[in-house]
Amino acid sequence: MTMTAEAVLAAAGALLAARRDNRPLDTLPPAAQPADKADAYAIQTEVARRIGPVTAWKVGASAPDAEPSSAPIHAETLFFDTGTLPAAMFRVIGIEAEIVYRLKSDLPARDEPWTREEVLAAVGSVHPAFEICDSRFAAYGSQGPLASLADQANHGALIVGAATADWRRIDPVTQPLTLDIDGERRIDVVGGNKAGDPIRLLAWLANVGARPFGGLHAGDTVTTGSCTGTIFIQPGSRAVADFPGLGHIALTVA
């Protein structure tokens, strides 16, 4: 990490104030700009610890062989079986259809890396989901990837659909998916996640991303990246995602 502790605190304080006061930032303070991923994660971690307990995670990667990135999620933006959210929660509403894994057992931080088989054994269920992308900055996407990573990786809300307990029959890489917005088909794809295999992401999260928080815990909900890309919608819009064999999820943001 190249930032001083004071700079991390200044960046975290600015992001927390933007949340609390609903006053988006033009940018982070000049002395509190992250210079690398370590800086971004230090800011992200400080914000998360000051918000409260972590109950979920987002993890993703830009390609099947790319290094993943992650962000913690809290109870205040995690919703189960919810069909409606208020548009006033968000500055922008960028919706993504995703696949979520919920853990039935702990994967605590340890010296020996968790194997793929151990990670699979810790999964209790798989769910269809929506993530709403949002920002604490005035112009979405204006600050570059490091500032976005520091800002909870643009997380706004995670909406989790019904569980599929027989999840081992699901192959996310070949899973078909459609996404309709206000009755218009916007996405019809197989797989769709640029990261490829989400179990690789889960293992990385257990071994690396969640380490500052002691690893992963039973009940943690992990969303593994967009299968659709980000589609920006207007208040009042209704989104319906169908994952044949996995389930469907519908959400109105009004």
Coordinates of N, CA and C in Angstrom, one line a residue:
M1 N 0.8 -1.2 0.0 CA 0.0 0.0 0.0 C 0.9 1.2 0.0
T2 N 0.6 2.2 -0.9 CA 1.4 3.4 -1.0 C 0.8 4.6 -0.2
M3 N -0.5 4.5 0.1 CA -1.2 5.6 0.8 C -0.8 5.6 2.3
T4 N -0.8 6.7 2.9 CA -0.6 6.8 4.4 C -2.0 6.4 5.1
A5 N -1.9 6.1 6.3 CA -3.1 5.7 7.1 C -4.0 6.9 7.1
E6 N -3.5 8.1 7.2 CA -4.3 9.3 7.2 C -5.0 9.5 5.9
A7 N -4.4 9.2 4.8 CA -5.0 9.4 3.5 C -6.1 8.3 3.3
V8 N -5.9 7.1 3.8 CA -7.0 6.1 3.7 C -8.2 6.6 4.5
L9 N -7.9 7.1 5.7 CA -9.1 7.6 6.5 C -9.8 8.8 5.9
A10 N -9.0 9.6 5.2 CA -9.6 10.8 4.5 C -10.5 10.3 3.4
A11 N -10.0 9.3 2.6 CA -10.8 8.8 1.5 C -12.1 8.1 2.0
A12 N -11.9 7.3 3.0 CA -13.0 6.6 3.6 C -14.1 7.5 4.2
G13 N -13.6 8.6 4.8 CA -14.5 9.6 5.4 C -15.3 10.3 4.4
A14 N -14.6 10.6 3.2 CA -15.3 11.3 2.1 C -16.4 10.4 1.6
L15 N -16.1 9.1 1.4 CA -17.1 8.2 0.8 C -18.3 8.0 1.8
L16 N -18.0 7.9 3.0 CA -19.0 7.7 4.1 C -19.9 8.9 4.2
A17 N -19.3 10.1 4.1 CA -20.1 11.3 4.2 C -21.0 11.4 2.9
A18 N -20.5 11.0 1.8 CA -21.4 11.1 0.6 C -22.6 10.1 0.7
R19 N -22.4 9.0 1.4 CA -23.5 8.1 1.6 C -24.5 8.7 2.6
R20 N -23.9 9.2 3.7 CA -24.7 9.7 4.8 C -25.6 10.9 4.4
D21 N -24.9 11.8 3.7 CA -25.6 13.1 3.4 C -26.2 13.1 2.0
N22 N -26.1 12.0 1.3 CA -26.6 11.9 -0.1 C -26.1 13.1 -0.9
R23 N -24.8 13.3 -0.8 CA -24.1 14.4 -1.6 C -23.0 13.7 -2.3
P24 N -23.2 13.4 -3.6 CA -22.1 12.7 -4.3 C -20.9 13.5 -4.5
L25 N -19.7 12.8 -4.5 CA -18.4 13.4 -4.7 C -18.1 13.7 -6.1
D26 N -17.5 14.8 -6.4 CA -16.9 15.0 -7.7 C -15.7 14.1 -7.9
T27 N -14.9 14.0 -6.8 CA -13.7 13.2 -6.8 C -13.3 13.0 -5.4
L28 N -12.3 12.1 -5.1 CA -11.8 12.0 -3.8 C -10.8 13.1 -3.6
P29 N -10.5 13.4 -2.3 CA -9.5 14.5 -2.0 C -8.2 14.2 -2.7
P30 N -7.5 15.2 -3.2 CA -6.2 15.0 -3.9 C -5.2 14.1 -3.3
A31 N -5.1 14.2 -1.9 CA -4.1 13.4 -1.2 C -4.6 12.0 -0.9
A32 N -5.9 11.8 -1.3 CA -6.5 10.5 -0.9 C -6.9 9.7 -2.1
Q33 N -6.2 9.9 -3.2 CA -6.5 9.1 -4.5 C -5.8 7.8 -4.4
P34 N -6.4 6.7 -4.6 CA -5.7 5.4 -4.7 C -4.8 5.3 -5.9
A35 N -3.5 4.9 -5.6 CA -2.5 4.8 -6.7 C -2.5 3.3 -7.2
D36 N -3.0 2.4 -6.5 CA -2.9 1.0 -6.9 C -4.0 0.2 -6.2
K37 N -4.2 -1.1 -6.5 CA -5.2 -1.9 -6.0 C -5.1 -2.0 -4.4
A38 N -3.9 -2.0 -3.9 CA -3.8 -2.1 -2.5 C -4.4 -0.9 -1.8
D39 N -4.1 0.3 -2.4 CA -4.8 1.5 -1.8 C -6.3 1.4 -1.9
A40 N -6.8 1.0 -3.1 CA -8.3 0.9 -3.2 C -8.9 0.0 -2.2
Y41 N -8.2 -1.2 -2.0 CA -8.8 -2.1 -1.1 C -8.7 -1.6 0.4
A42 N -7.6 -0.9 0.7 CA -7.5 -0.3 2.0 C -8.6 0.7 2.3
I43 N -9.0 1.5 1.3 CA -10.1 2.4 1.5 C -11.4 1.6 1.6
Q44 N -11.6 0.7 0.7 CA -12.8 -0.1 0.7 C -13.0 -0.8 2.0
T45 N -11.9 -1.4 2.6 CA -12.0 -2.1 3.8 C -12.4 -1.2 5.0
E46 N -11.8 0.0 5.0 CA -12.1 0.9 6.1 C -13.5 1.4 6.0
V47 N -14.0 1.6 4.8 CA -15.5 2.0 4.7 C -16.3 0.8 5.2
A48 N -16.0 -0.4 4.8 CA -16.8 -1.5 5.2 C -16.8 -1.7 6.7
R49 N -15.7 -1.6 7.3 CA -15.6 -1.8 8.8 C -16.4 -0.8 9.5
R50 N -16.5 0.4 9.0 CA -17.2 1.5 9.6 C -18.7 1.4 9.4
I51 N -19.1 0.8 8.3 CA -20.6 0.6 8.0 C -21.1 -0.5 8.9
G52 N -20.4 -1.6 9.1 CA -20.9 -2.7 10.0 C -20.6 -4.1 9.5
P53 N -21.2 -5.1 10.0 CA -20.9 -6.5 9.6 C -21.1 -6.7 8.2
V54 N -20.2 -7.5 7.6 CA -20.3 -7.9 6.2 C -21.2 -9.2 6.1
T55 N -22.2 -9.2 5.3 CA -23.1 -10.3 5.2 C -23.1 -10.9 3.8
A56 N -22.4 -10.3 2.8 CA -22.3 -10.8 1.5 C -21.1 -10.2 0.8
W57 N -20.9 -10.7 -0.4 CA -19.7 -10.2 -1.2 C -20.1 -10.2 -2.7
K58 N -19.4 -9.3 -3.4 CA -19.4 -9.4 -4.9 C -18.0 -9.7 -5.3
V59 N -17.9 -10.6 -6.3 CA -16.5 -10.9 -6.9 C -16.7 -11.1 -8.4
G60 N -15.7 -10.7 -9.1 CA -15.7 -10.8 -10.6 C -14.4 -10.7 -11.1
A61 N -14.3 -10.9 -12.5 CA -13.0 -10.7 -13.2 C -13.4 -10.4 -14.6
S62 N -12.4 -9.7 -15.3 CA -12.6 -9.3 -16.7 C -12.4 -10.3 -17.7
A63 N -11.9 -11.5 -17.3 CA -11.6 -12.6 -18.3 C -11.4 -13.8 -17.4
P64 N -11.5 -15.0 -18.1 CA -11.3 -16.3 -17.3 C -9.9 -16.4 -16.6
D65 N -8.9 -15.7 -17.2 CA -7.6 -15.8 -16.6 C -7.2 -14.6 -15.9
A66 N -8.1 -13.6 -15.7 CA -7.7 -12.3 -15.1 C -7.8 -12.4 -13.6
E67 N -7.0 -11.6 -12.9 CA -7.1 -11.5 -11.5 C -8.5 -11.0 -11.0
P68 N -9.2 -11.7 -10.1 CA -10.5 -11.2 -9.7 C -10.3 -10.0 -8.8
S69 N -11.5 -9.4 -8.6 CA -11.6 -8.3 -7.6 C -12.9 -8.5 -6.9
S70 N -13.0 -7.8 -5.7 CA -14.1 -8.1 -4.8 C -14.5 -6.8 -4.0
A71 N -15.7 -6.9 -3.4 CA -16.1 -5.9 -2.5 C -17.1 -6.5 -1.5
P72 N -17.0 -6.1 -0.2 CA -18.0 -6.5 0.8 C -19.3 -5.8 0.6
I73 N -20.4 -6.5 1.1 CA -21.7 -6.0 1.0 C -22.3 -6.2 2.4
H74 N -23.2 -5.3 2.8 CA -23.8 -5.2 4.1 C -25.3 -5.5 4.1
A75 N -25.9 -5.8 5.2 CA -27.3 -6.1 5.3 C -28.2 -5.0 4.8
E76 N -27.8 -3.8 4.8 CA -28.7 -2.7 4.4 C -28.9 -2.7 2.9
T77 N -28.1 -3.4 2.1 CA -28.3 -3.4 0.7 C -28.4 -4.8 0.2
L78 N -28.8 -5.8 1.0 CA -28.9 -7.2 0.7 C -30.4 -7.5 0.9
F79 N -31.1 -8.0 -0.2 CA -32.5 -8.3 -0.1 C -32.8 -9.7 -0.7
F80 N -33.7 -10.4 0.0 CA -34.1 -11.7 -0.4 C -35.5 -11.7 -0.8
D81 N -35.8 -12.3 -2.0 CA -37.2 -12.5 -2.4 C -38.0 -11.2 -2.4
T82 N -37.3 -10.1 -2.8 CA -37.9 -8.8 -2.9 C -38.3 -8.4 -4.3
G83 N -39.5 -8.1 -4.6 CA -40.0 -7.7 -5.9 C -39.9 -6.3 -6.2
T84 N -39.8 -5.4 -5.2 CA -39.8 -4.0 -5.4 C -38.8 -3.3 -4.5
L85 N -38.1 -2.3 -5.1 CA -37.2 -1.4 -4.3 C -37.5 0.0 -4.7
P86 N -37.3 0.9 -3.7 CA -37.6 2.3 -4.0 C -36.4 2.9 -4.9
A87 N -36.8 3.6 -5.9 CA -35.8 4.3 -6.8 C -35.0 5.3 -6.0
A88 N -35.6 5.8 -4.9 CA -34.9 6.9 -4.2 C -33.6 6.3 -3.5
M89 N -33.5 5.0 -3.4 CA -32.2 4.4 -2.8 C -31.0 4.7 -3.7
F90 N -31.2 5.0 -5.0 CA -30.1 5.0 -5.9 C -30.0 6.4 -6.6
R91 N -28.7 6.7 -7.0 CA -28.5 7.8 -7.9 C -28.7 7.4 -9.3
V92 N -28.1 6.3 -9.6 CA -28.3 5.7 -11.0 C -28.7 4.3 -10.7
I93 N -29.4 3.7 -11.7 CA -29.9 2.3 -11.5 C -29.4 1.5 -12.7
G94 N -28.2 0.9 -12.4 CA -27.6 0.0 -13.4 C -27.8 -1.5 -13.0
I95 N -28.7 -2.1 -13.8 CA -29.1 -3.5 -13.3 C -28.3 -4.5 -14.1
E96 N -27.9 -5.6 -13.3 CA -27.2 -6.7 -13.9 C -27.8 -8.0 -13.4
A97 N -28.0 -9.0 -14.2 CA -28.5 -10.3 -13.8 C -27.2 -11.2 -13.5
E98 N -27.3 -11.9 -12.3 CA -26.1 -12.5 -11.8 C -26.5 -13.9 -11.2
I99 N -25.5 -14.7 -10.9 CA -25.7 -16.0 -10.2 C -25.0 -15.8 -8.8
V100 N -25.8 -16.2 -7.8 CA -25.3 -16.1 -6.4 C -25.2 -17.4 -5.8
Y101 N -24.1 -17.5 -5.0 CA -23.8 -18.7 -4.2 C -24.0 -18.4 -2.7
R102 N -24.7 -19.2 -2.0 CA -24.8 -19.0 -0.5 C -24.2 -20.2 0.2
L103 N -23.3 -19.8 1.2 CA -22.5 -20.8 1.9 C -23.3 -21.4 3.1
K104 N -23.0 -22.7 3.3 CA -23.6 -23.4 4.4 C -22.6 -23.7 5.5
S105 N -21.3 -23.4 5.2 CA -20.2 -23.6 6.2 C -19.1 -22.6 6.0
D106 N -18.3 -22.4 7.0 CA -17.3 -21.4 7.0 C -16.1 -21.8 6.1
L107 N -15.5 -20.8 5.6 CA -14.2 -20.9 4.9 C -13.3 -19.8 5.5
P108 N -12.8 -20.0 6.7 CA -12.0 -19.0 7.4 C -10.7 -18.8 6.8
A109 N -10.1 -17.6 7.0 CA -8.7 -17.4 6.5 C -7.8 -18.4 7.1
R110 N -6.9 -18.9 6.3 CA -5.9 -19.9 6.8 C -4.7 -19.8 5.9
D111 N -3.6 -20.4 6.3 CA -2.3 -20.4 5.6 C -2.4 -21.2 4.3
E112 N -3.0 -22.4 4.4 CA -3.2 -23.3 3.3 C -4.3 -22.9 2.5
P113 N -4.2 -22.7 1.2 CA -5.3 -22.3 0.3 C -6.4 -23.3 0.3
W114 N -7.6 -22.8 0.3 CA -8.8 -23.6 0.1 C -8.8 -24.2 -1.3
T115 N -9.1 -25.5 -1.4 CA -9.1 -26.1 -2.7 C -10.5 -25.9 -3.4
R116 N -10.6 -26.1 -4.7 CA -11.9 -26.1 -5.4 C -12.9 -27.0 -4.7
E117 N -12.4 -28.2 -4.4 CA -13.4 -29.2 -3.8 C -13.9 -28.7 -2.5
E118 N -13.0 -28.1 -1.7 CA -13.4 -27.6 -0.4 C -14.4 -26.5 -0.5
V119 N -14.2 -25.6 -1.5 CA -15.1 -24.5 -1.7 C -16.4 -25.0 -2.1
L120 N -16.5 -26.0 -3.0 CA -17.7 -26.6 -3.5 C -18.5 -27.2 -2.3
A121 N -17.8 -27.8 -1.4 CA -18.4 -28.5 -0.3 C -19.0 -27.5 0.7
A122 N -18.6 -26.2 0.6 CA -19.1 -25.2 1.5 C -20.4 -24.5 1.0
V123 N -20.7 -24.8 -0.3 CA -21.9 -24.1 -0.9 C -23.1 -24.9 -0.5
G124 N -24.1 -24.1 -0.1 CA -25.4 -24.7 0.3 C -26.5 -24.5 -0.8
S125 N -26.5 -23.4 -1.5 CA -27.5 -23.2 -2.5 C -27.0 -22.2 -3.6
V126 N -27.7 -22.2 -4.7 CA -27.4 -21.2 -5.8 C -28.7 -20.5 -6.1
H127 N -28.6 -19.2 -6.5 CA -29.8 -18.4 -6.7 C -29.6 -17.5 -7.9
P128 N -30.7 -17.2 -8.6 CA -30.7 -16.1 -9.5 C -30.7 -14.8 -8.8
A129 N -30.1 -13.7 -9.3 CA -30.0 -12.5 -8.6 C -29.9 -11.3 -9.6
F130 N -30.2 -10.1 -9.0 CA -29.9 -8.9 -9.6 C -29.0 -8.1 -8.7
E131 N -28.0 -7.5 -9.3 CA -27.2 -6.4 -8.6 C -27.6 -5.1 -9.3
I132 N -27.8 -4.1 -8.4 CA -28.0 -2.7 -8.9 C -26.6 -2.0 -8.7
C133 N -26.1 -1.5 -9.7 CA -24.8 -0.7 -9.7 C -25.2 0.7 -9.4
D134 N -24.4 1.4 -8.6 CA -24.6 2.8 -8.2 C -23.2 3.4 -7.9
S135 N -23.2 4.6 -7.5 CA -21.9 5.2 -7.2 C -22.1 6.3 -6.2
R136 N -21.1 6.6 -5.4 CA -21.0 7.7 -4.5 C -20.4 8.9 -5.2
F137 N -20.1 8.8 -6.5 CA -19.5 9.9 -7.2 C -20.6 10.5 -8.1
A138 N -20.4 11.8 -8.4 CA -21.4 12.6 -9.1 C -21.7 12.0 -10.5
A139 N -20.7 11.6 -11.2 CA -20.8 11.0 -12.5 C -20.4 9.6 -12.5
Y140 N -21.3 8.7 -12.8 CA -21.0 7.3 -12.7 C -19.9 6.9 -13.7
G141 N -18.9 6.2 -13.2 CA -17.8 5.8 -14.1 C -16.8 6.8 -14.4
S142 N -16.8 8.0 -13.8 CA -15.9 9.1 -14.1 C -14.6 9.0 -13.5
Q143 N -14.4 8.1 -12.4 CA -13.3 8.2 -11.6 C -12.2 7.1 -11.9
G144 N -12.5 6.2 -12.8 CA -11.5 5.2 -13.1 C -11.7 4.0 -12.2
P145 N -11.0 2.9 -12.6 CA -11.3 1.6 -11.9 C -10.8 1.6 -10.4
L146 N -9.8 2.3 -10.1 CA -9.3 2.2 -8.7 C -10.3 2.9 -7.7
A147 N -10.7 4.1 -8.1 CA -11.7 4.8 -7.3 C -13.0 4.0 -7.2
S148 N -13.4 3.4 -8.3 CA -14.6 2.6 -8.3 C -14.5 1.4 -7.4
L149 N -13.3 0.7 -7.4 CA -13.1 -0.4 -6.5 C -13.1 0.1 -5.1
A150 N -12.5 1.2 -4.8 CA -12.6 1.8 -3.4 C -14.0 2.1 -3.0
D151 N -14.8 2.5 -4.0 CA -16.2 2.8 -3.7 C -17.1 1.5 -3.8
Q152 N -16.7 0.5 -3.1 CA -17.5 -0.7 -3.0 C -17.8 -1.3 -4.4
A153 N -16.8 -1.1 -5.3 CA -16.9 -1.6 -6.7 C -18.3 -1.3 -7.3
N154 N -18.8 -0.1 -7.1 CA -20.0 0.4 -7.7 C -21.3 -0.4 -7.2
H155 N -21.2 -0.9 -6.0 CA -22.4 -1.7 -5.5 C -23.5 -0.7 -5.0
G156 N -24.7 -1.1 -5.4 CA -25.9 -0.3 -4.9 C -26.8 -1.2 -4.1
A157 N -27.2 -2.4 -4.6 CA -28.0 -3.4 -3.9 C -27.9 -4.7 -4.6
L158 N -28.1 -5.8 -3.8 CA -28.1 -7.1 -4.3 C -29.4 -7.7 -3.9
I159 N -30.2 -8.2 -4.9 CA -31.5 -8.8 -4.7 C -31.4 -10.3 -5.1
V160 N -31.7 -11.1 -4.2 CA -31.4 -12.6 -4.3 C -32.8 -13.3 -4.5
G161 N -32.9 -14.1 -5.5 CA -34.1 -14.9 -5.7 C -34.1 -16.2 -5.0
A162 N -35.1 -17.1 -5.3 CA -35.3 -18.3 -4.6 C -34.1 -19.3 -4.8
A163 N -33.9 -20.1 -3.7 CA -32.7 -21.0 -3.7 C -33.0 -22.2 -4.6
T164 N -31.9 -22.7 -5.2 CA -31.8 -24.0 -5.9 C -30.9 -24.8 -5.1
A165 N -31.4 -25.8 -4.3 CA -30.6 -26.6 -3.5 C -29.8 -27.6 -4.3
D166 N -30.4 -28.1 -5.4 CA -29.8 -29.1 -6.3 C -28.9 -28.4 -7.3
W167 N -27.9 -27.6 -6.7 CA -27.2 -26.7 -7.5 C -26.0 -27.3 -8.3
R168 N -25.6 -28.5 -7.9 CA -24.5 -29.1 -8.6 C -24.8 -29.5 -10.1
R169 N -26.1 -29.6 -10.4 CA -26.4 -29.9 -11.8 C -26.4 -28.6 -12.7
I170 N -26.2 -27.4 -12.1 CA -26.1 -26.2 -12.8 C -24.7 -25.9 -13.3
D171 N -24.5 -25.7 -14.5 CA -23.2 -25.3 -15.1 C -23.3 -23.8 -15.5
P172 N -22.8 -22.9 -14.7 CA -22.9 -21.5 -15.0 C -22.3 -21.1 -16.3
V173 N -21.3 -21.8 -16.8 CA -20.6 -21.4 -18.0 C -21.5 -21.6 -19.2
T174 N -22.4 -22.6 -19.1 CA -23.3 -22.9 -20.2 C -24.8 -22.6 -19.9
Q175 N -25.0 -21.9 -18.8 CA -26.4 -21.6 -18.3 C -27.0 -20.5 -19.3
P176 N -28.2 -20.8 -19.9 CA -28.8 -19.8 -20.7 C -29.5 -18.8 -19.8
L177 N -29.7 -17.6 -20.3 CA -30.3 -16.5 -19.6 C -31.0 -15.5 -20.5
T178 N -32.1 -15.1 -20.1 CA -32.8 -13.9 -20.8 C -33.1 -12.8 -19.8
L179 N -33.0 -11.6 -20.3 CA -33.3 -10.4 -19.4 C -34.3 -9.5 -20.2
D180 N -35.4 -9.3 -19.6 CA -36.4 -8.4 -20.2 C -36.5 -7.1 -19.3
I181 N -36.6 -6.0 -20.0 CA -36.8 -4.7 -19.3 C -38.1 -4.1 -19.8
D182 N -39.1 -4.0 -19.0 CA -40.4 -3.4 -19.4 C -41.0 -4.2 -20.6
G183 N -40.8 -5.5 -20.5 CA -41.4 -6.4 -21.6 C -40.6 -6.5 -22.8
E184 N -39.4 -5.8 -22.9 CA -38.6 -5.8 -24.1 C -37.4 -6.7 -23.8
R185 N -37.2 -7.7 -24.7 CA -36.0 -8.6 -24.6 C -34.7 -7.8 -24.8
R186 N -33.9 -7.7 -23.8 CA -32.6 -7.0 -23.9 C -31.4 -7.9 -24.0
I187 N -31.5 -9.1 -23.4 CA -30.4 -10.0 -23.3 C -30.9 -11.4 -23.6
D188 N -30.3 -12.2 -24.4 CA -30.5 -13.6 -24.6 C -29.2 -14.2 -24.9
V189 N -28.6 -14.9 -23.8 CA -27.2 -15.3 -23.9 C -27.0 -16.7 -23.2
V190 N -26.0 -17.3 -23.5 CA -25.5 -18.5 -22.8 C -24.3 -18.2 -22.0
G191 N -24.3 -18.4 -20.7 CA -23.1 -18.0 -19.9 C -23.2 -16.5 -19.6
G192 N -22.4 -15.8 -20.4 CA -22.5 -14.3 -20.4 C -21.5 -13.7 -19.4
N193 N -21.0 -14.5 -18.4 CA -20.1 -13.9 -17.5 C -18.7 -13.9 -18.0
K194 N -18.1 -12.7 -18.1 CA -16.7 -12.6 -18.7 C -15.7 -13.3 -17.9
A195 N -16.0 -13.6 -16.6 CA -15.0 -14.2 -15.7 C -14.9 -15.7 -16.0
G196 N -15.9 -16.3 -16.7 CA -15.9 -17.7 -16.9 C -16.4 -18.5 -15.7
D197 N -15.6 -19.4 -15.2 CA -16.0 -20.3 -14.1 C -16.1 -19.5 -12.7
P198 N -17.3 -19.4 -12.1 CA -17.4 -18.7 -10.9 C -16.8 -19.4 -9.7
I199 N -16.6 -20.7 -9.7 CA -16.0 -21.4 -8.6 C -14.5 -20.9 -8.4
R200 N -13.8 -20.6 -9.5 CA -12.5 -20.0 -9.4 C -12.6 -18.7 -8.6
L201 N -13.7 -17.9 -8.9 CA -13.8 -16.6 -8.2 C -14.1 -16.8 -6.7
L202 N -15.0 -17.9 -6.4 CA -15.3 -18.2 -5.0 C -14.0 -18.6 -4.2
A203 N -13.2 -19.4 -4.9 CA -11.9 -19.8 -4.2 C -11.0 -18.6 -4.0
W204 N -10.9 -17.8 -5.0 CA -10.0 -16.6 -4.8 C -10.6 -15.7 -3.7
L205 N -11.9 -15.6 -3.6 CA -12.5 -14.7 -2.5 C -12.2 -15.3 -1.2
A206 N -12.3 -16.6 -1.0 CA -12.0 -17.3 0.3 C -10.6 -17.1 0.6
N207 N -9.7 -17.3 -0.3 CA -8.2 -17.3 -0.1 C -7.6 -15.9 0.0
V208 N -8.2 -14.9 -0.7 CA -7.5 -13.6 -0.9 C -8.5 -12.5 -0.5
G209 N -9.6 -12.3 -1.3 CA -10.4 -11.2 -1.1 C -11.0 -11.0 0.2
A210 N -11.5 -12.0 0.8 CA -12.1 -11.9 2.1 C -11.2 -12.0 3.3
R211 N -9.9 -12.2 3.1 CA -9.0 -12.4 4.2 C -9.0 -11.3 5.2
P212 N -9.1 -10.0 4.8 CA -9.1 -8.9 5.8 C -10.3 -9.1 6.8
F213 N -11.3 -9.8 6.4 CA -12.5 -10.0 7.3 C -12.6 -11.4 7.9
G214 N -11.5 -12.1 7.9 CA -11.4 -13.4 8.5 C -11.9 -14.5 7.6
G215 N -12.0 -14.3 6.3 CA -12.5 -15.3 5.3 C -14.0 -15.2 5.1
L216 N -14.6 -16.3 4.6 CA -16.0 -16.4 4.4 C -16.7 -17.2 5.5
H217 N -18.0 -16.9 5.7 CA -18.7 -17.5 6.8 C -20.0 -18.1 6.3
A218 N -20.5 -19.1 7.1 CA -21.7 -19.8 6.8 C -22.8 -18.7 6.7
G219 N -23.7 -18.7 5.7 CA -24.7 -17.7 5.5 C -24.3 -16.6 4.6
D220 N -23.0 -16.5 4.3 CA -22.5 -15.4 3.4 C -23.1 -15.7 2.0
T221 N -23.5 -14.6 1.3 CA -24.1 -14.6 0.0 C -23.1 -14.0 -0.9
V222 N -22.7 -14.7 -2.0 CA -21.6 -14.2 -2.9 C -22.2 -14.2 -4.3
T223 N -22.2 -13.0 -4.9 CA -22.6 -12.8 -6.3 C -21.3 -12.8 -7.1
T224 N -21.4 -13.5 -8.3 CA -20.2 -13.8 -9.0 C -20.0 -13.1 -10.3
G225 N -20.6 -11.9 -10.4 CA -20.3 -11.1 -11.6 C -21.5 -11.1 -12.6
S226 N -21.5 -10.1 -13.4 CA -22.6 -9.9 -14.3 C -22.6 -10.9 -15.5
C227 N -23.8 -11.4 -15.8 CA -24.0 -12.3 -17.0 C -24.6 -11.5 -18.1
T228 N -24.9 -10.2 -17.9 CA -25.6 -9.4 -18.9 C -24.9 -8.1 -19.2
G229 N -23.9 -7.7 -18.5 CA -23.4 -6.3 -18.6 C -24.4 -5.4 -17.8
T230 N -24.0 -4.2 -17.7 CA -24.8 -3.2 -16.9 C -25.8 -2.5 -17.9
I231 N -27.1 -2.6 -17.5 CA -28.1 -1.9 -18.3 C -28.7 -0.8 -17.4
F232 N -28.6 0.4 -17.8 CA -29.2 1.5 -17.0 C -30.6 1.7 -17.3
I233 N -31.4 1.7 -16.2 CA -32.9 1.8 -16.4 C -33.4 3.0 -15.6
Q234 N -34.6 3.4 -15.9 CA -35.3 4.5 -15.3 C -36.2 4.1 -14.1
P235 N -36.4 5.0 -13.2 CA -37.4 4.6 -12.1 C -38.7 4.2 -12.7
G236 N -39.3 3.2 -12.1 CA -40.5 2.6 -12.6 C -40.4 1.4 -13.5
S237 N -39.1 1.1 -13.9 CA -38.9 0.0 -14.8 C -39.0 -1.3 -14.1
R238 N -39.4 -2.3 -14.8 CA -39.5 -3.7 -14.3 C -38.5 -4.6 -15.1
A239 N -37.7 -5.3 -14.4 CA -36.7 -6.2 -15.0 C -37.1 -7.7 -14.6
V240 N -37.0 -8.6 -15.6 CA -37.3 -10.0 -15.4 C -36.2 -10.8 -16.0
A241 N -35.5 -11.6 -15.2 CA -34.4 -12.4 -15.7 C -34.8 -13.9 -15.5
D242 N -34.6 -14.7 -16.5 CA -35.0 -16.1 -16.5 C -33.7 -16.9 -16.7
F243 N -33.4 -17.8 -15.8 CA -32.3 -18.7 -15.9 C -32.9 -20.1 -16.0
P244 N -33.2 -20.7 -17.2 CA -33.9 -22.0 -17.2 C -33.2 -23.1 -16.5
G245 N -33.9 -23.7 -15.6 CA -33.3 -24.8 -14.8 C -32.8 -24.2 -13.4
L246 N -32.5 -23.0 -13.4 CA -32.1 -22.3 -12.1 C -33.2 -21.5 -11.5
G247 N -34.0 -20.8 -12.3 CA -35.1 -20.0 -11.7 C -35.1 -18.7 -12.4
H248 N -36.0 -17.9 -11.9 CA -36.2 -16.5 -12.4 C -36.3 -15.5 -11.3
I249 N -36.1 -14.3 -11.6 CA -36.2 -13.2 -10.6 C -36.8 -12.0 -11.3
A250 N -37.7 -11.2 -10.6 CA -38.3 -10.0 -11.2 C -38.1 -8.9 -10.2
L251 N -37.9 -7.7 -10.7 CA -37.7 -6.6 -9.8 C -38.3 -5.3 -10.5
T252 N -39.0 -4.5 -9.7 CA -39.5 -3.2 -10.1 C -38.8 -2.2 -9.2
V253 N -38.1 -1.2 -9.8 CA -37.5 -0.1 -9.1 C -38.3 1.1 -9.3
A254 N -39.1 1.5 -8.3 CA -40.1 2.6 -8.5 C -40.0 3.6 -7.4

